[in-house]
Every structure is written in structure tokens, then in C-alpha cells.
PDB file of C-alpha atoms in Angstrom:
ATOM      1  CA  UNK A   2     181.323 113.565 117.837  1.00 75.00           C
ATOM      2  CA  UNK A   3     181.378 117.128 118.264  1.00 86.00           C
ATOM      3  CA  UNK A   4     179.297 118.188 115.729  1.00 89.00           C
ATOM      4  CA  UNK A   5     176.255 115.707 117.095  1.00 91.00           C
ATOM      5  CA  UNK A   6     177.634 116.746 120.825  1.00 90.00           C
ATOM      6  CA  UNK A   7     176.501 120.126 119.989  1.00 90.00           C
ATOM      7  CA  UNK A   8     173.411 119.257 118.760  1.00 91.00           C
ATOM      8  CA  UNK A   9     172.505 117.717 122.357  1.00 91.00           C
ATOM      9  CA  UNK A  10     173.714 113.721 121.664  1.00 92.00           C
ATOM     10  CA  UNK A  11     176.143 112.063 123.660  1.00 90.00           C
ATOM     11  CA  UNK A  12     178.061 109.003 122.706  1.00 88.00           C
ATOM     12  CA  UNK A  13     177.916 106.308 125.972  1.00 85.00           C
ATOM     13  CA  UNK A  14     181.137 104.828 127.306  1.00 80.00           C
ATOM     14  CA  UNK A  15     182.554 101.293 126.451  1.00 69.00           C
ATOM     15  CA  UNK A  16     184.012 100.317 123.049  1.00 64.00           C
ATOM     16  CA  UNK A  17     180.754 100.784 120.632  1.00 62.00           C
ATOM     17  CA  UNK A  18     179.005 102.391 122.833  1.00 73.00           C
ATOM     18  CA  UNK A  19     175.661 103.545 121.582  1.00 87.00           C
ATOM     19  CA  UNK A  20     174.380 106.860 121.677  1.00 92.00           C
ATOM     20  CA  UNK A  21     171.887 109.277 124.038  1.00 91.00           C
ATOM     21  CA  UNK A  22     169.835 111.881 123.183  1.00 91.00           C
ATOM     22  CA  UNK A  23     168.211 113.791 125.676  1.00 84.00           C
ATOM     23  CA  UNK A  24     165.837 115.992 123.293  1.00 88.00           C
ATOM     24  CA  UNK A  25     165.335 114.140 119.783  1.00 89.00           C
ATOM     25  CA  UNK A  26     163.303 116.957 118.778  1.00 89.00           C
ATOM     26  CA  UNK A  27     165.415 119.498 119.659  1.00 91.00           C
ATOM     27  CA  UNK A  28     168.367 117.491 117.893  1.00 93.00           C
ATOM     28  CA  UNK A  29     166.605 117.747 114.621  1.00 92.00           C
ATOM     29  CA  UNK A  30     165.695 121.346 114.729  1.00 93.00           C
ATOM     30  CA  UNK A  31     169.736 121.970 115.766  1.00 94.00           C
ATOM     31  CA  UNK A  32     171.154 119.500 112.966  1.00 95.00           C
ATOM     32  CA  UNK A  33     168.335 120.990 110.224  1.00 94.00           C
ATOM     33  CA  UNK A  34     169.523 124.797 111.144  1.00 94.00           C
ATOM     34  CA  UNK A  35     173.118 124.011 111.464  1.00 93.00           C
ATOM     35  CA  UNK A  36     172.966 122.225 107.876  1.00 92.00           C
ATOM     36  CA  UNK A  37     172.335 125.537 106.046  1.00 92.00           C
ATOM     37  CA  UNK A  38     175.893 127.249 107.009  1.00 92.00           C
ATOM     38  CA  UNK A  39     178.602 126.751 104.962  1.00 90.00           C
ATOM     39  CA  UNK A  40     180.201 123.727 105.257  1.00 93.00           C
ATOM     40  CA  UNK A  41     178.279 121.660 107.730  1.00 93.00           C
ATOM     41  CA  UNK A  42     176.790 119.281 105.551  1.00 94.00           C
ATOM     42  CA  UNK A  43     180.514 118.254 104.653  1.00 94.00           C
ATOM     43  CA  UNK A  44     182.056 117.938 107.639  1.00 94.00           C
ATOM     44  CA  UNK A  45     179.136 116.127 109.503  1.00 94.00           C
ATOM     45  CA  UNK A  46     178.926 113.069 106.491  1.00 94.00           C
ATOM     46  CA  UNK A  47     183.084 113.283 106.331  1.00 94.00           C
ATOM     47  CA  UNK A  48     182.565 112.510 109.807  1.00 92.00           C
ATOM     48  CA  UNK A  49     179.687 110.137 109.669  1.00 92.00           C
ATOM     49  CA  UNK A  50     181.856 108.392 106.563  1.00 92.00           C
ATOM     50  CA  UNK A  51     184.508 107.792 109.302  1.00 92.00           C
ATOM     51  CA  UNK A  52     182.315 106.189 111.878  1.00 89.00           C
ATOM     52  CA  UNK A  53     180.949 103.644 109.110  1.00 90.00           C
ATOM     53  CA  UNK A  54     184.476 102.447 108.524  1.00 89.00           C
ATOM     54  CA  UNK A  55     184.035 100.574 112.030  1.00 89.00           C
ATOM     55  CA  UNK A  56     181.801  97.938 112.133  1.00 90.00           C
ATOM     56  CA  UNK A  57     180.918  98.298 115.769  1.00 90.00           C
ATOM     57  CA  UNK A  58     180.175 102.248 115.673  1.00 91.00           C
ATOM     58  CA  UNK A  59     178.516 101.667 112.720  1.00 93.00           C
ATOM     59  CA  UNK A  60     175.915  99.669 114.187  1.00 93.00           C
ATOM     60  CA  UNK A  61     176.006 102.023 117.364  1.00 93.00           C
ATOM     61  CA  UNK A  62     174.645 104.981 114.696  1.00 94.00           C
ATOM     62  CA  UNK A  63     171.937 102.446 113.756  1.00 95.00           C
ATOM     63  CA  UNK A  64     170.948 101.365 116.930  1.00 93.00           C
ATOM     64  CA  UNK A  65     168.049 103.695 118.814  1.00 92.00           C
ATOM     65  CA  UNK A  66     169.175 106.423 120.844  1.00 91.00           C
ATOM     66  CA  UNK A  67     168.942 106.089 124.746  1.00 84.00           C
ATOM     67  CA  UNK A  68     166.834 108.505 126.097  1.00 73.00           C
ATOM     68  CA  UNK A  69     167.457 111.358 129.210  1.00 53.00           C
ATOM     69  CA  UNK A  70     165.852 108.320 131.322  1.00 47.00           C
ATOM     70  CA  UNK A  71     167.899 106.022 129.608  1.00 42.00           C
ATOM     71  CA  UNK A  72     165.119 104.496 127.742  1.00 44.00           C
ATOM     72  CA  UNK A  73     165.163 103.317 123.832  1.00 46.00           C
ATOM     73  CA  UNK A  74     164.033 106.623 121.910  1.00 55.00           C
ATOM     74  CA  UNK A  75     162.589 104.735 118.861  1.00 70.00           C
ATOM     75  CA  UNK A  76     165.277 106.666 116.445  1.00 90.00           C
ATOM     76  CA  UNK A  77     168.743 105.966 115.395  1.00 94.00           C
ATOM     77  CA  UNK A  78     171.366 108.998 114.817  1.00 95.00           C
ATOM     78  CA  UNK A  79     170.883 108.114 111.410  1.00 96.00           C
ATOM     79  CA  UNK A  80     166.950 108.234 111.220  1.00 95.00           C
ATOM     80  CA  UNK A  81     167.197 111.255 112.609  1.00 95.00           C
ATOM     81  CA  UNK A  82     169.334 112.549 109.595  1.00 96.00           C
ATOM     82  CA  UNK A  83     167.396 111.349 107.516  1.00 96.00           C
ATOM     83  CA  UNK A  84     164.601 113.503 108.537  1.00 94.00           C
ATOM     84  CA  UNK A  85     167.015 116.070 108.028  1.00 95.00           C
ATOM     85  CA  UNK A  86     165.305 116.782 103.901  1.00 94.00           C
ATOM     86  CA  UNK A  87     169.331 118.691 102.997  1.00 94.00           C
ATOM     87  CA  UNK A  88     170.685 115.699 104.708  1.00 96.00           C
ATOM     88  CA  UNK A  89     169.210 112.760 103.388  1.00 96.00           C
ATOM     89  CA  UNK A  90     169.800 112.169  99.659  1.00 95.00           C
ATOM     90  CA  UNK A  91     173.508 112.048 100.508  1.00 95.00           C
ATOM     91  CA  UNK A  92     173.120 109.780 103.862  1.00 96.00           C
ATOM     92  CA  UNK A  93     170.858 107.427 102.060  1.00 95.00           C
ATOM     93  CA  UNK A  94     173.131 107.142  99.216  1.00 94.00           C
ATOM     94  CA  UNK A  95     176.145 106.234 101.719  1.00 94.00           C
ATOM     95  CA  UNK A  96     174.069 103.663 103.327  1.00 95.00           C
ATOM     96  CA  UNK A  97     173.252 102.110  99.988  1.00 94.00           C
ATOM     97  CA  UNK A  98     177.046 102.090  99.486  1.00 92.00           C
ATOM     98  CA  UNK A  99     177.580 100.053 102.190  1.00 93.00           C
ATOM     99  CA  UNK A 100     175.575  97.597 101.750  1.00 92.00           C
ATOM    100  CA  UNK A 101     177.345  94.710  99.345  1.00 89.00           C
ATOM    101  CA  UNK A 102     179.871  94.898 102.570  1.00 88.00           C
ATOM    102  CA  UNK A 103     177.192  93.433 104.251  1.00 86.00           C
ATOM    103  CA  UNK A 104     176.107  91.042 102.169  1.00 80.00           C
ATOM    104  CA  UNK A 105     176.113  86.934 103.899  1.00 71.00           C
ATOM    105  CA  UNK A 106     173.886  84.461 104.538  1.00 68.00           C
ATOM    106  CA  UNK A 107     170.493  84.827 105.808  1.00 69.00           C
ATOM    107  CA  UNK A 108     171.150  84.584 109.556  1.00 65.00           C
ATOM    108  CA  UNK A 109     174.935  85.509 109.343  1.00 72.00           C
ATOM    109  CA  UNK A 110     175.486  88.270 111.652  1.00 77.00           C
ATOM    110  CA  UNK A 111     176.926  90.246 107.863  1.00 77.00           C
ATOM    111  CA  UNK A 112     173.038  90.493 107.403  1.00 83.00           C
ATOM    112  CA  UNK A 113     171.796  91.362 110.747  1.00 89.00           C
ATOM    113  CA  UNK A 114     173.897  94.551 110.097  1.00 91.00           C
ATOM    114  CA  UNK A 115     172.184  94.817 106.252  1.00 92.00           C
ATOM    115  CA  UNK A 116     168.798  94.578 107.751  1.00 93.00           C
ATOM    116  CA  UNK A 117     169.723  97.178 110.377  1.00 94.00           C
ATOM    117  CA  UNK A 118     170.986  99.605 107.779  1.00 95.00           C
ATOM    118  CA  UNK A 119     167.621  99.219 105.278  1.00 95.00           C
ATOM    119  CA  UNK A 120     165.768  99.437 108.964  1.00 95.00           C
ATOM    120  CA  UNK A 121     166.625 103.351 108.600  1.00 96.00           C
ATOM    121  CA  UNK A 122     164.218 103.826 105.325  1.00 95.00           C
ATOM    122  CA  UNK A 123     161.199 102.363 107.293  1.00 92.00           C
ATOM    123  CA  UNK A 124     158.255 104.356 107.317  1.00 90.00           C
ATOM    124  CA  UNK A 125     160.419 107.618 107.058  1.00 91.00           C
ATOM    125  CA  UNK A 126     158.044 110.949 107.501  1.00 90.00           C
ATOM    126  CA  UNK A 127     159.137 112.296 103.942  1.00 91.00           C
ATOM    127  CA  UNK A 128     161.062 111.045 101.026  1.00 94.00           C
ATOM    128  CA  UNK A 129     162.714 113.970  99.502  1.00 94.00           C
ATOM    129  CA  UNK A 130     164.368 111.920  96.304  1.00 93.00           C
ATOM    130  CA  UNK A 131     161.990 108.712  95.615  1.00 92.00           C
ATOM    131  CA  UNK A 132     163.176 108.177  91.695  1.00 91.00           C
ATOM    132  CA  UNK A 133     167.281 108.271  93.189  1.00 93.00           C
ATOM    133  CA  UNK A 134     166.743 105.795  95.855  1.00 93.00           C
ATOM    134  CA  UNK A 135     164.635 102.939  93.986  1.00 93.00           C
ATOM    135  CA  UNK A 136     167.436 103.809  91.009  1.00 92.00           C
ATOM    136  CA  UNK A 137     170.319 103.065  93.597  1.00 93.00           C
ATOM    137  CA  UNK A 138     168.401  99.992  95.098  1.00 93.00           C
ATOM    138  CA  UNK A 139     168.052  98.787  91.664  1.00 92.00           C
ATOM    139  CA  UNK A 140     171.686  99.115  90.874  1.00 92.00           C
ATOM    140  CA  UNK A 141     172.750  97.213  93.874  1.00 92.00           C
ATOM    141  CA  UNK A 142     170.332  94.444  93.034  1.00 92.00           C
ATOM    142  CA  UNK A 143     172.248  93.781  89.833  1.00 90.00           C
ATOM    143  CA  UNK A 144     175.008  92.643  92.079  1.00 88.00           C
ATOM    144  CA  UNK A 145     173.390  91.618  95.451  1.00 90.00           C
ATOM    145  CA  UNK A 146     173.286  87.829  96.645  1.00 91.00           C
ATOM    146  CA  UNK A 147     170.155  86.303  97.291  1.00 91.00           C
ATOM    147  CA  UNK A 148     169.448  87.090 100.672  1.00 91.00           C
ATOM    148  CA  UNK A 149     170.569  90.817 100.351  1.00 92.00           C
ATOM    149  CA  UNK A 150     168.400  91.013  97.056  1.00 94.00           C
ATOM    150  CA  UNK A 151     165.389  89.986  99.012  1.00 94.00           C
ATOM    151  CA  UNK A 152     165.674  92.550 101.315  1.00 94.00           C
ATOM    152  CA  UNK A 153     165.821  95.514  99.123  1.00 95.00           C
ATOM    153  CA  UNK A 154     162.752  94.458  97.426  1.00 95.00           C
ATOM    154  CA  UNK A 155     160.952  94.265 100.938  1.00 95.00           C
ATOM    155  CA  UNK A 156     162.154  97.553 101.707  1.00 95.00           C
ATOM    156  CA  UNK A 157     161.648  98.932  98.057  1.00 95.00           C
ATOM    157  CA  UNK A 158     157.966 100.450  98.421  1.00 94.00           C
ATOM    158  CA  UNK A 159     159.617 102.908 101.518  1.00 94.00           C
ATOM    159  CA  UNK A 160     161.886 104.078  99.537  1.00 94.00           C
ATOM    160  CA  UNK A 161     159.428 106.341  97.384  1.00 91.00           C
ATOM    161  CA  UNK A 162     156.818 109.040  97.231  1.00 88.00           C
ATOM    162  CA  UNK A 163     152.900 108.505  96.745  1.00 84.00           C
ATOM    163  CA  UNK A 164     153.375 109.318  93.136  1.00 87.00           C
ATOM    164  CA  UNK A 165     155.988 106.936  92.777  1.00 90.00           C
ATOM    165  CA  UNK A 166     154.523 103.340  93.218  1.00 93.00           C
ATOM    166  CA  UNK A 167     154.025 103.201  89.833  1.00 91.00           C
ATOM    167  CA  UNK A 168     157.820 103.270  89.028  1.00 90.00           C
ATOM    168  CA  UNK A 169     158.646 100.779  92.293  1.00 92.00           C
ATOM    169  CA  UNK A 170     155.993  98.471  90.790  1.00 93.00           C
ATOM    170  CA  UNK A 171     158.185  98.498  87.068  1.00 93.00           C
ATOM    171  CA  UNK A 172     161.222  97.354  88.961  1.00 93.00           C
ATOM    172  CA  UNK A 173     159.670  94.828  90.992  1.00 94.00           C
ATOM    173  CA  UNK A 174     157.788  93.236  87.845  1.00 93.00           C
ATOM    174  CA  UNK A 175     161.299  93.273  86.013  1.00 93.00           C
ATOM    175  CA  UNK A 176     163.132  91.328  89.016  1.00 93.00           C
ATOM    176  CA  UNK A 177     160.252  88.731  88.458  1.00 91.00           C
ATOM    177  CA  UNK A 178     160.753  88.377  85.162  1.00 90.00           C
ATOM    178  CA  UNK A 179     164.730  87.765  85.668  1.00 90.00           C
ATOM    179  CA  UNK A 180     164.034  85.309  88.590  1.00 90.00           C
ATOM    180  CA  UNK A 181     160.429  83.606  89.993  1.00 89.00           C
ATOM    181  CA  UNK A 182     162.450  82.508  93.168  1.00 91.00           C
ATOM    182  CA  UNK A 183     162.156  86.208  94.486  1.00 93.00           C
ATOM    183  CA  UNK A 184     158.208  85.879  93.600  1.00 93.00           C
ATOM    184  CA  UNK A 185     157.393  86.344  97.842  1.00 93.00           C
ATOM    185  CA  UNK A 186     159.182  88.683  98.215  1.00 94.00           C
ATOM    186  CA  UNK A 187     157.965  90.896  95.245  1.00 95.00           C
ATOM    187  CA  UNK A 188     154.618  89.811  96.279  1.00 94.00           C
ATOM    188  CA  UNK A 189     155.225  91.249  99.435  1.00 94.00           C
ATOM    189  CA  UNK A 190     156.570  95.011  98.073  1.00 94.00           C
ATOM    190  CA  UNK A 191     153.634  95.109  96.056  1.00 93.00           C
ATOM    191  CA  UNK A 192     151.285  94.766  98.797  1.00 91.00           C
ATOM    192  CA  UNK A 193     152.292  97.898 100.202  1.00 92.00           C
ATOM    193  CA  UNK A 194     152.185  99.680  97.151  1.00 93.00           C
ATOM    194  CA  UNK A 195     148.618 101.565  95.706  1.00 92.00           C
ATOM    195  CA  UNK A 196     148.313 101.502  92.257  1.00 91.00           C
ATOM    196  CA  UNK A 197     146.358 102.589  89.507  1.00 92.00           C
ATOM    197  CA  UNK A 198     143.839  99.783  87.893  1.00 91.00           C
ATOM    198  CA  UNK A 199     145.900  99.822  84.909  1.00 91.00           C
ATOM    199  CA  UNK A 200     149.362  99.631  86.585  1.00 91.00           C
ATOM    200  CA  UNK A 201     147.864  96.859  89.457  1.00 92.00           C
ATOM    201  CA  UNK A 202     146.670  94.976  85.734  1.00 92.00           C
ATOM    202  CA  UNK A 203     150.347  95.110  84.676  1.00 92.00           C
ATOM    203  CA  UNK A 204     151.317  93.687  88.100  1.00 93.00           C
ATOM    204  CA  UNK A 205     148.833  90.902  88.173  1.00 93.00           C
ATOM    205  CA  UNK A 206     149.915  90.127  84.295  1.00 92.00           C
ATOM    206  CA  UNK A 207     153.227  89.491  85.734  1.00 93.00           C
ATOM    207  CA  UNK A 208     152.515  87.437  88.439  1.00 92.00           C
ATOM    208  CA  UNK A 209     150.084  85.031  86.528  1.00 91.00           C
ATOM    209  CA  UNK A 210     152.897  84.582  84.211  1.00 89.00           C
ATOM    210  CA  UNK A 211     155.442  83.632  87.180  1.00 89.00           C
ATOM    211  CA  UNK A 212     152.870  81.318  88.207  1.00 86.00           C
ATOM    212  CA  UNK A 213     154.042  78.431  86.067  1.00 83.00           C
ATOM    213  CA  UNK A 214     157.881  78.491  87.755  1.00 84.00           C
ATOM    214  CA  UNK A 215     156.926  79.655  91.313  1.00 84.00           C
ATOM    215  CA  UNK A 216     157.941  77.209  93.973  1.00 85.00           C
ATOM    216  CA  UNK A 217     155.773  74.945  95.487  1.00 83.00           C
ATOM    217  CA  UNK A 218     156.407  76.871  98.523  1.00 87.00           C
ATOM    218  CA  UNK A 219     155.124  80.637  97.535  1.00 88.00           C
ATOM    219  CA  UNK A 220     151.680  79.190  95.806  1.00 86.00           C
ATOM    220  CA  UNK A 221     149.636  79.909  98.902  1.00 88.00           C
ATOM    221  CA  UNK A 222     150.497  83.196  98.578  1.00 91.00           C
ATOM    222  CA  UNK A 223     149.965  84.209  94.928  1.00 90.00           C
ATOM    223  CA  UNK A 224     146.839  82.533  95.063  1.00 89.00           C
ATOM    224  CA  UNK A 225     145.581  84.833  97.762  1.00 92.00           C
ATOM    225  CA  UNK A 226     147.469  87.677  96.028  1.00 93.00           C
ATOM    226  CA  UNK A 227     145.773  87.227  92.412  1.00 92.00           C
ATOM    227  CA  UNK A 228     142.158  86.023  93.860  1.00 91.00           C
ATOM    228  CA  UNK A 229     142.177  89.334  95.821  1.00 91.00           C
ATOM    229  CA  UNK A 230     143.253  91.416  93.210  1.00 91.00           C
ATOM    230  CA  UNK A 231     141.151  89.485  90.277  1.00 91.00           C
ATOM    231  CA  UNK A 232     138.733  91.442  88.883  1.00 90.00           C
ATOM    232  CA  UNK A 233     135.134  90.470  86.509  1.00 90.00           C
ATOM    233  CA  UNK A 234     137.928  90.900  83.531  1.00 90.00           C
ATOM    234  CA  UNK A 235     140.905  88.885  84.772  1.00 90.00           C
ATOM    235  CA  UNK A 236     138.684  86.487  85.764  1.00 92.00           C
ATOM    236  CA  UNK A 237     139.494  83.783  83.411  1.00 92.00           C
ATOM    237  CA  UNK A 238     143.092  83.867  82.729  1.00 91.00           C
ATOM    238  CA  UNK A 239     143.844  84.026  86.379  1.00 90.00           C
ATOM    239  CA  UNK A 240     142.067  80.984  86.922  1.00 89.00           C
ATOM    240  CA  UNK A 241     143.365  79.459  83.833  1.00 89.00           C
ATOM    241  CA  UNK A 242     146.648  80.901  84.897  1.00 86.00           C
ATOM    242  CA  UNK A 243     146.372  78.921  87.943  1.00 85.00           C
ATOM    243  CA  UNK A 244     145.327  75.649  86.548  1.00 85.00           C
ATOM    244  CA  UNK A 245     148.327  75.424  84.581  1.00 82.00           C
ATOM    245  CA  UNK A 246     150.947  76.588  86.910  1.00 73.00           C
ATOM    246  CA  UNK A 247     149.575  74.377  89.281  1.00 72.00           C
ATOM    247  CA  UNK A 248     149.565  70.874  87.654  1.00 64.00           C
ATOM    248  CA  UNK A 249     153.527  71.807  86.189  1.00 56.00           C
ATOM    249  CA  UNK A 250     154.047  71.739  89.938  1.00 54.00           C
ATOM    250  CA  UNK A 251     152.085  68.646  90.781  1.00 52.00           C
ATOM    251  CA  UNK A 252     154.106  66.900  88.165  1.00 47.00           C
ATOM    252  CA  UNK A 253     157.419  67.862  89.188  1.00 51.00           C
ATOM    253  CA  UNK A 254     156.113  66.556  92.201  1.00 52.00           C
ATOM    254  CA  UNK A 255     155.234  63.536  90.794  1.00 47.00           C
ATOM    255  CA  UNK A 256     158.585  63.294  89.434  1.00 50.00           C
ATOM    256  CA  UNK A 257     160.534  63.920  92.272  1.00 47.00           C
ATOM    257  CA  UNK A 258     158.286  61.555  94.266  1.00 44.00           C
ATOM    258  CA  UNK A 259     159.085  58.877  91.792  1.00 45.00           C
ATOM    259  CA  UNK A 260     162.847  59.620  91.314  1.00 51.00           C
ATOM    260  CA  UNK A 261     162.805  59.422  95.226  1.00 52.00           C
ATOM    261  CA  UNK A 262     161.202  56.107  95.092  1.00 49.00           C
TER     262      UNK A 262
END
């Protein structure tokens, strides 16, 4: 508390209470010049290590920061570290950490907290360690449950730099290959990513093989997502590739249909 108390943010009363900020610029140019003496850095994520132990002040460090009017700021005390470039390899690698702690069904309250914490990479103003983070998010996808899985994949193409897509693109055509029933989801991570013809060529490869074991469900949307992306080239396998993936599920269809009957 002290060390953010000097930086101008204030933790509000009641048991996990949230936290104010009355400048949130001035916060970040006190936490980015205090991080360069000797020592700070350690003591402020000891510190920050020891609020994440508690559930309830965890989330309070996620949660935005009440402004001097007592208004929502739109950043957490975390997102605000994270703009801090010294700070946030080592916070980001914490919250990573915590994550298979988190881990529940899809509207458990364990995952309202997992989606809170992978909130914090959104649309971040710099990423000072792309290749570390997607390397980390692909480690804890080894061992993530479903639900957990599918949000690191959403939250995959924030976690890099503009020269990086190319490498976030690898690791989302590799969880397709291990498993079509994350095929949305991937879908969805690769529409925020720009890529190179050759790499987006790789991509749609990928995808037109998935076709055949996609659920019924997700067809809507790799139709649109290989008819926008199909060029003069791809043409005819991606139409062939959708003719074929298309009647397997029409006959399991059928099959279930008649089993049912």
C-alpha cells in the first residue's frame, strides 16, 4: 500500500475495497521514475505477489480505479503497471501464473476472475516482450481446461507486437490441429491478426483442413472466414474444401436424426 500510496492511489475502505486514483497520469510517471532506483521493482511485485494471494484484493487490483470524482477511471492498478515497459514482463508473467487457479466452468465465478485477469492485456499501448508472453500463453494452454483455453486464444493476438502476428498465427494453427472444437475461437484470434499473403495462405490451409471435423455449430463462421479470405488461387480447394466438410456433417446429421428416431 505504501509504495502505490506514494505514487498518489488510495485503497477505499470496506473488506476488498477497490482502489482511487486521483491523477492516473501522474501515477504512471511516479511508478515509471520510482522503478529505476534500486530495489523498487522488488519490493512493489513482493508486494503486489502478496495482494494476489487474496482472492478479493486480487480482483480489487483488477477492477478500474475510482477517480478524484469518484468515477470509474477506465484503468486497473495493474494496467497501469503494465504500462510501466521495466514493470511489465514480470507483472504479466505473475498474472499468467495465476491463472490455472482460476480455471472453472464457463460462467463459474473461478472464470469471471480469469477473464478479469486476461482483461489487463487488452489493447495495451506497447508490448515490450511479444515472443515471452504468446510462449507463456502457450505453455498454460498445454494444461488449461476448455473454457480457460478458449480464452487465451481470444486474448492471444494482444499479447504481441506488429511484427509478431506471424508467430501468434503458428500457435493458433497448431491448437487447431490438436483440437477443431476450439476452431471459433481461433477463428476469432486470427481476425485480429494482419498477415502476410503467404502466412494468411498457411492460415486458410489450416482452416479448410478443420473444415471436415468442425461442429455443426462454427460452419457459419468459417464459411464467412474462408470466402473472405479466398483468393483467384484458393478458389477451388476452398470450395471443394467446403463441399466435403459439409456433407460429413449432413450425414452425421442424418445419423443422429435416425438413431434419434
Amino acid at each position: 500500500d505504501e509504495l502505490l500510496a506514494a505514487a498518489g492511489a488510495s485503497r477505499q475502505p470496506g473488506e476488498g475495497g477497490g482502489w482511487a486514483i486521483a491523477d492516473a497520469f501522474r501515477f504512471r510517471q511516479q511508478i515509471t521514475r520510482e522503478a529505476e532506483a534500486d530495489g523498487f521493482k522488488e519490493e512493489l511485485l513482493a508486494a503486489l505477489s502478496d495482494e494476489c494471494f487474496d482472492p478479493a484484493r486480487l480482483v480489487a487490483l483488477l477492477r478500474p480505479t475510482a477517480g478524484a470524482a469518484a468515477v470509474s477511471s477506465n484503468d486497473s492498478i495493474v494496467r497501469l503497471l503494465l504500462h510501466v515497459d521495466s514493470l511489465q514482463p514480470d507483472i504479466a508473467s505473475s498474472l499468467m501464473q495465476l491463472l490455472p487457479e482460476y480455471q472453472g466452468e464457463e460462467a463459474s465465478d473461478a472464470m469471471t476472475t480469469t477473464r478479469l485477469i486476461l482483461s489487463q492485456f487488452r489493447w495495451l499501448e506497447h508490448i515490450v516482450d511479444g515472443a515471452a508472453l504468446v510462449g507463456a500463453a502457450s505453455e498454460m494452454m498445454q494444461v488449461a481446461d476448455a473454457p480457460l483455453k478458449r480464452e487465451l486464444l481470444l486474448v492471444l493476438p494482444d499479447l504481441v507486437q506488429d511484427g509478431q502476428h506471424a508467430a501468434a498465427a503458428d500457435t493458433l494453427r497448431s491448437v487447431l490441429g490438436e483440437d477443431t472444437q476450439f476452431l471459433a475461437s481461433v477463428l476469432d484470434a486470427f481476425g485480429s491478426l494482419v498477415l502476410e499473403p503467404d502466412a494468411l495462405a498457411e492460415v486458410c490451409a489450416s482452416v479448410m483442413d478443420a473444415v471436415a471435423g468442425a461442429n455443426v455449430e462454427d460452419l457459419p463462421v468459417v464459411v464467412r472466414f474462408l470466402l473472405q479470405h479466398m483468393t483467384k488461387d484458393s478458389a477451388k480447394a476452398t470450395v471443394a474444401a467446403l463441399r466435403t466438410g459439409m456433407q460429413l456433417d449432413l450425414l452425421r446429421g442424418g445419423d443422429a436424426a435416425a438413431g434419434g428416431g
